PDB file of C-alpha atoms in Angstrom:
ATOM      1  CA  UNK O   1      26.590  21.145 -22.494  1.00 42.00           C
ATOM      2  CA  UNK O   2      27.938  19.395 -19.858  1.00 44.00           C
ATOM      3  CA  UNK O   3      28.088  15.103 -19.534  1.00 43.00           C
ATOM      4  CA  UNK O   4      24.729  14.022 -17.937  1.00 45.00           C
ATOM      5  CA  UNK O   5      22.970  17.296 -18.568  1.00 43.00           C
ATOM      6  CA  UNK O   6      19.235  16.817 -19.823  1.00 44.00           C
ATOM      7  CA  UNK O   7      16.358  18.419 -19.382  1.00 46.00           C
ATOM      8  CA  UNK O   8      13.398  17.240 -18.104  1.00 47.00           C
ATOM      9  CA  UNK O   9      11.526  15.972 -21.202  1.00 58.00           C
ATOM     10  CA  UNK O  10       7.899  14.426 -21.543  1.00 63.00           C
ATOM     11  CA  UNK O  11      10.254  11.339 -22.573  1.00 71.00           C
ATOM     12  CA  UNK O  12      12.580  11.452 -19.941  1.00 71.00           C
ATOM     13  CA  UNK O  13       9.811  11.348 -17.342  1.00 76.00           C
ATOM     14  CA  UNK O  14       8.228   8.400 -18.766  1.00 78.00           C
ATOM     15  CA  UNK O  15      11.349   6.536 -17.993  1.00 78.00           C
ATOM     16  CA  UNK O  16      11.453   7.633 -14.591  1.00 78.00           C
ATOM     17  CA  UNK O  17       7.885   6.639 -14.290  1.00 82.00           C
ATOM     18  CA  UNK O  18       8.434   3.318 -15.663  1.00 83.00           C
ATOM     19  CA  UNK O  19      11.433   2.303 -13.456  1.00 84.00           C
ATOM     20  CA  UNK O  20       9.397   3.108 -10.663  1.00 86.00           C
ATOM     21  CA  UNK O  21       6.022   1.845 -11.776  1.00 91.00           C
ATOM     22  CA  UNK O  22       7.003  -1.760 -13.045  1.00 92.00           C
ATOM     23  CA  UNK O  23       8.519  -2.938  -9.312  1.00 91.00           C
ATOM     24  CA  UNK O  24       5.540  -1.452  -8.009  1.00 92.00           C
ATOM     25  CA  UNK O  25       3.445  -3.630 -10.155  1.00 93.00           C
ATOM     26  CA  UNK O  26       4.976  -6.278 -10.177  1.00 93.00           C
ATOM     27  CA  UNK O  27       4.916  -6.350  -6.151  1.00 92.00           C
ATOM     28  CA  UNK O  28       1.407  -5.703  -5.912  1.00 94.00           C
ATOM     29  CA  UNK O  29       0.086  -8.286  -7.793  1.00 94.00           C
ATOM     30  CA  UNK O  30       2.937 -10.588  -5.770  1.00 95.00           C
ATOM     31  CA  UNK O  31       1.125  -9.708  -2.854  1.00 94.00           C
ATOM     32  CA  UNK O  32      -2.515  -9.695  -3.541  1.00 96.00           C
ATOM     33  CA  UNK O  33      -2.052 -12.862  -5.638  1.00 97.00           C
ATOM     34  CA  UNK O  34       0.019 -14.500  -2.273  1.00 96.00           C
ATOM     35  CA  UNK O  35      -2.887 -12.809  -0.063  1.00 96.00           C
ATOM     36  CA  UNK O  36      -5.621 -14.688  -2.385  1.00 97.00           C
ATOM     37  CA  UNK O  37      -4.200 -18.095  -1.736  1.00 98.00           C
ATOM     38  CA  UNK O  38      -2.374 -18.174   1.666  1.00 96.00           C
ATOM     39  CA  UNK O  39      -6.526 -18.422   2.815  1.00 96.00           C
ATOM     40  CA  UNK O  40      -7.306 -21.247   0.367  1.00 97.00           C
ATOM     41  CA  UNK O  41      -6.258 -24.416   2.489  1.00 97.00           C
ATOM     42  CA  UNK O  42      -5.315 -27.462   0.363  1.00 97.00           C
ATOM     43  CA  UNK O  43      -7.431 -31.040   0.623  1.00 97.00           C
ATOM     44  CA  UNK O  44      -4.349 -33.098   1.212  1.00 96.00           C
ATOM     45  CA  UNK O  45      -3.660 -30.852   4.729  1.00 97.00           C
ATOM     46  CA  UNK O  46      -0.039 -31.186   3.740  1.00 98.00           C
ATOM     47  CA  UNK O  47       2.417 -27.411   5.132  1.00 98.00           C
ATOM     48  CA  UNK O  48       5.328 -26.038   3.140  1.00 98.00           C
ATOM     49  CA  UNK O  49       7.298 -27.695   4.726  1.00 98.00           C
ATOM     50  CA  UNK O  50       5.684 -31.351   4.305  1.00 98.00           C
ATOM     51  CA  UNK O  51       5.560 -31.058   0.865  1.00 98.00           C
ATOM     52  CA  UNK O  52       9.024 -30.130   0.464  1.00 98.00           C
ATOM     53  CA  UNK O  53      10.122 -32.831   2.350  1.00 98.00           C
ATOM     54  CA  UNK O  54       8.135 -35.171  -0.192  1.00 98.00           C
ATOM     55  CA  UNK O  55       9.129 -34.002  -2.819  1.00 98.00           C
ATOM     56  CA  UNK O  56      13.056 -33.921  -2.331  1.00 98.00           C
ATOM     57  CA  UNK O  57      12.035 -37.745  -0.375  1.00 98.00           C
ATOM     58  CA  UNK O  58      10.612 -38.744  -4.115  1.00 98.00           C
ATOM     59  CA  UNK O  59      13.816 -37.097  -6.073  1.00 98.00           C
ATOM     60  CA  UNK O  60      16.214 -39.330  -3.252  1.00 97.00           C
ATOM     61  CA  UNK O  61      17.361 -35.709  -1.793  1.00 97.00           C
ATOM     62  CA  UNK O  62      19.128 -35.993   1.405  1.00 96.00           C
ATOM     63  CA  UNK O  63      21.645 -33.848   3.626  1.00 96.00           C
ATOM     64  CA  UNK O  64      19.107 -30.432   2.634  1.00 98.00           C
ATOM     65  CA  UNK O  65      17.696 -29.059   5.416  1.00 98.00           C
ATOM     66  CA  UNK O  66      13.979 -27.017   5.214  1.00 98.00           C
ATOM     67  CA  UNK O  67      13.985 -24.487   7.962  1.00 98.00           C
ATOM     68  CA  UNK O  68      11.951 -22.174   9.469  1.00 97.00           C
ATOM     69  CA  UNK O  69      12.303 -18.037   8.557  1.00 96.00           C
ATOM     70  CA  UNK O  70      11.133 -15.072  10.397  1.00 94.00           C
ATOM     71  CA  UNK O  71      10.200 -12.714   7.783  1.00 92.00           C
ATOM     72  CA  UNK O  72       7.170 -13.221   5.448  1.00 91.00           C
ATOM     73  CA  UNK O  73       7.848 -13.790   1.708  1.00 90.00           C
ATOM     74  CA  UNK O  74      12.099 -14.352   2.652  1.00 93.00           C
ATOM     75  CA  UNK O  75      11.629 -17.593   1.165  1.00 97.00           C
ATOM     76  CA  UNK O  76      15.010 -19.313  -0.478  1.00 97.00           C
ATOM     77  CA  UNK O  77      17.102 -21.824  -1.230  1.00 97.00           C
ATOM     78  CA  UNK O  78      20.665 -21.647   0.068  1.00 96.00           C
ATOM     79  CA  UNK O  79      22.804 -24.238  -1.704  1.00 95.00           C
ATOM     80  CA  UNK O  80      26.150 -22.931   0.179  1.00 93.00           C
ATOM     81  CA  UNK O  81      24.654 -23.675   3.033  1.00 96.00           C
ATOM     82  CA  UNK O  82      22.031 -26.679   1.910  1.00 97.00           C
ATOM     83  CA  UNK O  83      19.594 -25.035   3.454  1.00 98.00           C
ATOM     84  CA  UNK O  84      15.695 -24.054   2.233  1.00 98.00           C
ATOM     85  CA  UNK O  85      14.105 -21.653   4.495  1.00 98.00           C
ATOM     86  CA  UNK O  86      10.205 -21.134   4.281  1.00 98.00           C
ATOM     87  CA  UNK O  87       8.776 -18.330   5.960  1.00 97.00           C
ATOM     88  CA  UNK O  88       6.426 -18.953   8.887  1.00 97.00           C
ATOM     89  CA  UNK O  89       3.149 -18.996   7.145  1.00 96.00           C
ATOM     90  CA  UNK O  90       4.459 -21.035   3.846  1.00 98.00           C
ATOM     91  CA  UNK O  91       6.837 -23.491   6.536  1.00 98.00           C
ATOM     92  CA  UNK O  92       3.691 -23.927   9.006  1.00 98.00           C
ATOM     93  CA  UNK O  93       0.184 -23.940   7.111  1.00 97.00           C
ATOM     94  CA  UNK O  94      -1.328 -25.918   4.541  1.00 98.00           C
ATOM     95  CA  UNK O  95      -2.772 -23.643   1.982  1.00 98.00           C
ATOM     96  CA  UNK O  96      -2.033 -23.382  -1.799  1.00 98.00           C
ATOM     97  CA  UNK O  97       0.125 -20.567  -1.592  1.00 98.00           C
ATOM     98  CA  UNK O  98       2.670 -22.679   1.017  1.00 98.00           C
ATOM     99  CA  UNK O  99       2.387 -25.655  -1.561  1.00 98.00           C
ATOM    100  CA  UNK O 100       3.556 -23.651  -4.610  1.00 98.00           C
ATOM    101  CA  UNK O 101       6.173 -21.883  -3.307  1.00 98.00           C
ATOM    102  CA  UNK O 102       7.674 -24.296  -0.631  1.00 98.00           C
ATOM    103  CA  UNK O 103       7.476 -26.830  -4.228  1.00 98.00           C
ATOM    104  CA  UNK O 104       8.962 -23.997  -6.151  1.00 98.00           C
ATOM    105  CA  UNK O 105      12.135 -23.750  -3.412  1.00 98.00           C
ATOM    106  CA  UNK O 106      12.515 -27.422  -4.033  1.00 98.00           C
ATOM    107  CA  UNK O 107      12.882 -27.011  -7.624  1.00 98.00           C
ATOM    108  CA  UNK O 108      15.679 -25.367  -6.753  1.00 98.00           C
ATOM    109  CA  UNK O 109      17.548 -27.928  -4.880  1.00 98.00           C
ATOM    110  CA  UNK O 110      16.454 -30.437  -8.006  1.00 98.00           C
ATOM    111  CA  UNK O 111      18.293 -28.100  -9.945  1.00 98.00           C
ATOM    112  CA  UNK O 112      21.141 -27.816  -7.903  1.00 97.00           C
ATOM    113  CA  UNK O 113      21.517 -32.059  -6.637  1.00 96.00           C
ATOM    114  CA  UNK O 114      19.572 -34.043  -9.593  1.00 96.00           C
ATOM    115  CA  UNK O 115      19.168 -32.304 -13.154  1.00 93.00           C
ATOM    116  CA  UNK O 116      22.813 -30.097 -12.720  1.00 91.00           C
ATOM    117  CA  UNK O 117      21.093 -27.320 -14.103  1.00 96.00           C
ATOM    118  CA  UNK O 118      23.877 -24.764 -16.025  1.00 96.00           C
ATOM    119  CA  UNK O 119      22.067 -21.515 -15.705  1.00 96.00           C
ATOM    120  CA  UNK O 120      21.835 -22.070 -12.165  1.00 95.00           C
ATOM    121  CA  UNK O 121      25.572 -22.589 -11.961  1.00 94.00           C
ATOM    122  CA  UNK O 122      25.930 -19.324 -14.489  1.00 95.00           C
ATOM    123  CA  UNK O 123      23.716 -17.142 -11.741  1.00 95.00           C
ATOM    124  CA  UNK O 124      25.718 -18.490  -8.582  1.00 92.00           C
ATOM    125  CA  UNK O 125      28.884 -17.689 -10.929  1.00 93.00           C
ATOM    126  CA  UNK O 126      27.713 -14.222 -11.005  1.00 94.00           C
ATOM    127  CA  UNK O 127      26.903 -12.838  -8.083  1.00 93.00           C
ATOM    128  CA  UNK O 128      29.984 -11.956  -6.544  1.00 93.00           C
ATOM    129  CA  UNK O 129      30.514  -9.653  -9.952  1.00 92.00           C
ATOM    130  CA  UNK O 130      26.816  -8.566  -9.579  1.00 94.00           C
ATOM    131  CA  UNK O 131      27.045  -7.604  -6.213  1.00 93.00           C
ATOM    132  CA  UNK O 132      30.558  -5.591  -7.122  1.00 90.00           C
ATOM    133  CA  UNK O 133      28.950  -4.338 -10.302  1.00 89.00           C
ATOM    134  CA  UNK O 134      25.736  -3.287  -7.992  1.00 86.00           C
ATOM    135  CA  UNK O 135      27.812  -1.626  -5.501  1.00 87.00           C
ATOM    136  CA  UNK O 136      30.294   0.282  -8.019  1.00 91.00           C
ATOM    137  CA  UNK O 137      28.491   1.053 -11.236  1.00 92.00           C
ATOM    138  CA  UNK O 138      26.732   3.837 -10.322  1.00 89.00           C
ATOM    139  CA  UNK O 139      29.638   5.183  -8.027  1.00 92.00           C
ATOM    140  CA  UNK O 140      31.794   4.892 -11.437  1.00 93.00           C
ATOM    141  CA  UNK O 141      29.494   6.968 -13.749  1.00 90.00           C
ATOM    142  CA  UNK O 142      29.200   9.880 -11.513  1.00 89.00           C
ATOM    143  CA  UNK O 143      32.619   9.984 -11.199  1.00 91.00           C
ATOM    144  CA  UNK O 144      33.098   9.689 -14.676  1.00 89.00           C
ATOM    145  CA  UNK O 145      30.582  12.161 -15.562  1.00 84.00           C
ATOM    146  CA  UNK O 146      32.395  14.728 -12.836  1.00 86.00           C
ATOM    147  CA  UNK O 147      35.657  13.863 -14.088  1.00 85.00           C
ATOM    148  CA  UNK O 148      34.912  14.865 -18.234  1.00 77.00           C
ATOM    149  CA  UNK O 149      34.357  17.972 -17.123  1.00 68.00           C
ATOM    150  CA  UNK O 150      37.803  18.385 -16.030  1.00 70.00           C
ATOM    151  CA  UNK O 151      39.984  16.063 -17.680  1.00 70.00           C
ATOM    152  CA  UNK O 152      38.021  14.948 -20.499  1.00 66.00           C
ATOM    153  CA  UNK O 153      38.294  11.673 -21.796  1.00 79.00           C
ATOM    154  CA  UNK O 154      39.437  10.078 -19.131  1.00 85.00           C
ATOM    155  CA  UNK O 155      35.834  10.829 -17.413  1.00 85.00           C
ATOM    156  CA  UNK O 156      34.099   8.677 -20.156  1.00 86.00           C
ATOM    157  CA  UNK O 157      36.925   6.004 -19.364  1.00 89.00           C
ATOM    158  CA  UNK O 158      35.888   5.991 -15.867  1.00 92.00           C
ATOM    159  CA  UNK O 159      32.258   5.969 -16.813  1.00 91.00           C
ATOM    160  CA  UNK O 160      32.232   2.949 -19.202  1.00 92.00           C
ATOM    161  CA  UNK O 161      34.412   1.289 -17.062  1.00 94.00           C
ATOM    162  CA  UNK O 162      31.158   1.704 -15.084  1.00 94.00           C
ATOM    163  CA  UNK O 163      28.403   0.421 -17.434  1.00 94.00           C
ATOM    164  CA  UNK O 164      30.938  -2.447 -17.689  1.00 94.00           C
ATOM    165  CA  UNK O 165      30.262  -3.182 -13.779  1.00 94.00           C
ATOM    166  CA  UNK O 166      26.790  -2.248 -14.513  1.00 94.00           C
ATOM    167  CA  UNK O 167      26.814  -5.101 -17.328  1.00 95.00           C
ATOM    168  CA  UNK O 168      27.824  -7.665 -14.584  1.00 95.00           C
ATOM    169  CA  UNK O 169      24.644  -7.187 -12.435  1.00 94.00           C
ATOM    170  CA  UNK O 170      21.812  -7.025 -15.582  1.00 95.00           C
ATOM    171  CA  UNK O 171      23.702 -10.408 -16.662  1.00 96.00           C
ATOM    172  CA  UNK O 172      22.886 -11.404 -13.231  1.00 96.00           C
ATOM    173  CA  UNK O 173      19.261 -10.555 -13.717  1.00 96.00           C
ATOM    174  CA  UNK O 174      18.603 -12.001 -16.973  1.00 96.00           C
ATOM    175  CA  UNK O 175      20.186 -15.294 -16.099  1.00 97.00           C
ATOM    176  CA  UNK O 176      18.079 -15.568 -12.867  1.00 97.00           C
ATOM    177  CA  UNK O 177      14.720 -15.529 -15.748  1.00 97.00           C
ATOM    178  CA  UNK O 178      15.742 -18.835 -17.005  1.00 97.00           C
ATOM    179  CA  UNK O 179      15.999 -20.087 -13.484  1.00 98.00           C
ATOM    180  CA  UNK O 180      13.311 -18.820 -11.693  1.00 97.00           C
ATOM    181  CA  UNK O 181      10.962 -19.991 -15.096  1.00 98.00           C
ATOM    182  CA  UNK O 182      12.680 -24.062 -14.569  1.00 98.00           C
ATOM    183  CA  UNK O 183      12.002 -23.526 -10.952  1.00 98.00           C
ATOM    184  CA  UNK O 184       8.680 -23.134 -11.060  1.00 98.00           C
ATOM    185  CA  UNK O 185       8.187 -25.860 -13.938  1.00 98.00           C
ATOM    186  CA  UNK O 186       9.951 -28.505 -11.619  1.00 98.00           C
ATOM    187  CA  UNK O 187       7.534 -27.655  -8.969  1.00 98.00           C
ATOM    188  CA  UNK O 188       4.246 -27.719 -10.727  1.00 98.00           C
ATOM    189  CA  UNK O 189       5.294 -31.318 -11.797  1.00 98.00           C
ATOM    190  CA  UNK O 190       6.097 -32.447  -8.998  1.00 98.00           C
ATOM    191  CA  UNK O 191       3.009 -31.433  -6.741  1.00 98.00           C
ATOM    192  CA  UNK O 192       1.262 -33.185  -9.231  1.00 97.00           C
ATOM    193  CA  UNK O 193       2.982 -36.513 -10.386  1.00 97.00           C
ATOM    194  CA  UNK O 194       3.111 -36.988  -6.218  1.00 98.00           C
ATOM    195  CA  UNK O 195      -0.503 -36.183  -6.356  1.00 97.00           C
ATOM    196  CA  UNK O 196      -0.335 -33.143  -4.161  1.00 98.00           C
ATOM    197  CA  UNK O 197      -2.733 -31.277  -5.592  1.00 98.00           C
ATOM    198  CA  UNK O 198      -5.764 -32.018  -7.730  1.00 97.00           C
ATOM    199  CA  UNK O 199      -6.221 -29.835 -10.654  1.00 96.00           C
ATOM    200  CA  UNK O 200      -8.393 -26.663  -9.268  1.00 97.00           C
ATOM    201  CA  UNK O 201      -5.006 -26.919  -6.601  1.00 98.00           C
ATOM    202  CA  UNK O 202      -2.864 -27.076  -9.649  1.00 98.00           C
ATOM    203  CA  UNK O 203      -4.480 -24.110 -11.455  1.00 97.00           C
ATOM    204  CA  UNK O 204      -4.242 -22.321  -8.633  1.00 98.00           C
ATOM    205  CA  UNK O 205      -0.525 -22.861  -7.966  1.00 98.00           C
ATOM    206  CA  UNK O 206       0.217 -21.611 -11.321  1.00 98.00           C
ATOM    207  CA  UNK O 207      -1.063 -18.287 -10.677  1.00 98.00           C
ATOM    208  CA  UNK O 208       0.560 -17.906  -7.758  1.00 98.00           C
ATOM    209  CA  UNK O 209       3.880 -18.806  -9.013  1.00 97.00           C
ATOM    210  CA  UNK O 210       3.342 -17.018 -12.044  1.00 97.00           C
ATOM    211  CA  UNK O 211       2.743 -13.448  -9.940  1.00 96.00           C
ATOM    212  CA  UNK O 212       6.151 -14.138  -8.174  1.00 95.00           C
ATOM    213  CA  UNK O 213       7.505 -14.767 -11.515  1.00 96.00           C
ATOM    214  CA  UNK O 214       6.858 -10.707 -12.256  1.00 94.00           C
ATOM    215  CA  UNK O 215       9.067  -9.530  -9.978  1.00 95.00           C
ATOM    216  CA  UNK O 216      11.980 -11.480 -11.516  1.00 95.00           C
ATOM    217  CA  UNK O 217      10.573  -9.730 -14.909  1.00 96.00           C
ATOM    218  CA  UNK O 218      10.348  -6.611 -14.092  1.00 95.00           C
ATOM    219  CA  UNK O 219      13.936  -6.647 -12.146  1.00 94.00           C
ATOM    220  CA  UNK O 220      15.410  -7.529 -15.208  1.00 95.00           C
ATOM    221  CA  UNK O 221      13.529  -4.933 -17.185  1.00 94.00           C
ATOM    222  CA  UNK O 222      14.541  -2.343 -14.878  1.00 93.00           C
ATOM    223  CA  UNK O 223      18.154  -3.765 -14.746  1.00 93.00           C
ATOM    224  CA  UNK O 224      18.139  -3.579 -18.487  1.00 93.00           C
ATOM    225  CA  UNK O 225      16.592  -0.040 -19.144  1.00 92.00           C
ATOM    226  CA  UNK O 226      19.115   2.086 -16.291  1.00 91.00           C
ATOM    227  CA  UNK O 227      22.164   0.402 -18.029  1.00 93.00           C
ATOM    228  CA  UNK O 228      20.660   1.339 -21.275  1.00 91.00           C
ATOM    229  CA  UNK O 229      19.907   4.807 -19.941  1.00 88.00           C
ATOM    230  CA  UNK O 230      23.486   5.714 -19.252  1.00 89.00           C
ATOM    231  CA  UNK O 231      25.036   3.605 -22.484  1.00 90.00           C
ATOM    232  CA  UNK O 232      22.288   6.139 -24.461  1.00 87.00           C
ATOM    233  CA  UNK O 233      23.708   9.440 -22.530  1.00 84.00           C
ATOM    234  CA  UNK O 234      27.541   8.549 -23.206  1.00 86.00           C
ATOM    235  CA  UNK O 235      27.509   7.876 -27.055  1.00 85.00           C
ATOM    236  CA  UNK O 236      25.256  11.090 -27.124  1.00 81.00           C
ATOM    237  CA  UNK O 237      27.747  13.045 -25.054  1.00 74.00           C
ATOM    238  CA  UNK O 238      30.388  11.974 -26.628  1.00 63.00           C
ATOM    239  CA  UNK O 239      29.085  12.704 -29.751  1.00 59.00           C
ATOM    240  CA  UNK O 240      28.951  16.120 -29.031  1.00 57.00           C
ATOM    241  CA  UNK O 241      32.158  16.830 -28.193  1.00 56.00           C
TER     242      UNK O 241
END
């Protein structure tokens, strides 16, 4: 049988279901939870981008800039360029969903200027190798699996030398958990020890931070389970032969 030959089990399309189904979750409850609260205005009448101004005032931030985006949801915190950028609705209105996450982009910078947070370092280490492993990976196992059927073992050379880029972006990933987890920690402090929110505000935060949390989850799970995939269908392969 030849390498990356399998039939199309009940198992097989469960995975394929599952890759597809846990984004897809993961981004709906993202949006509907980010729908919810971008309507529930705050009692302190504070925007996105007051409050991150506040709270970077009260940590003795300076030279980070919070700037306006154009696309909805595109909000981030660029430490190459020391800029946070808060998309329109988040940067201009004050509602609870603008107060958690423009807070949550400023635990970011208080990872990156006060508390010299190392998995943040780890993930900005990465992602030059993540975005070569994303690129290549996948381009390296089909070759590899092409190239056993020719030449042998120099196809499952090529291909591991493929989960090995692979490897590079699931590291990527899983270290962005950590940091997306402190991230929203910092910011659910701080909007209250600055008394941004009372705690119906507070509660309310949490859930929306929470949903954008899942994406991060499930990106990693996904991540995981393809690199597992093709580690599974090489020892298997090779075990045939």
């Amino acid at each position: 049988m030849p390498l990356g030959y399998y039939g199309m089990s009940g198992s097989y399309i469960l995975y394929f279901l599952l890759i597809m189904l846990i984004p897809l979750w993961a981004q709906f409850k993202v949006k509907r939870t980010y729908e919810r609260y971008k309507k529930v205005r705050t009692k302190s009448g504070l925007t996105g981008k007051e409050v991150a101004e506040i709270i970077m005032q009260a940590n003795g931030i300076t030279g980070v800039r919070v700037v306006r985006g154009e696309v909805e949801l595109s909000d981030h915190y660029d430490p190459t360029n020391n800029i946070v950028v808060l998309s329109p609705i988040v940067h201009d209105q004050p509602t609870v969903a603008s107060v958690a996450i423009a807070a949550h982009e400023i635990g970011h910078v208080i990872q990156d200027k006060v508390a010299d947070y190392k998995p943040m370092r780890w993930r900005h280490s990465l992602v030059p190798l993540a975005n070569l492993g994303g690129n290549l990976s996948t381009i390296l196992i089909m070759v590899g699996f092409l190239l056993t059927g020719l030449i042998g073992q120099f196809g499952y050379t090529v291909a591991w030398v493929g989960v090995g880029f692979m490897l590079f972006a699931v590291l990527f990933q899983v270290v962005t958990l950590p940091v997306e987890f402190d991230a929203s920690k910092r910011a659910l402090e701080q909007v209250v020890d600055l008394n941004i929110v009372d705690d119906q505000e507070h509660r309310h935060c949490r859930k929306v931070l929470t949903a954008a949390a899942l994406t991060y989850v499930a990106a990693a799970v996904v991540a995981l389970m393809e690199m597992l995939r093709f580690v599974f269908i090489l020892l298997n392969s090779n075990n045939r032969n």
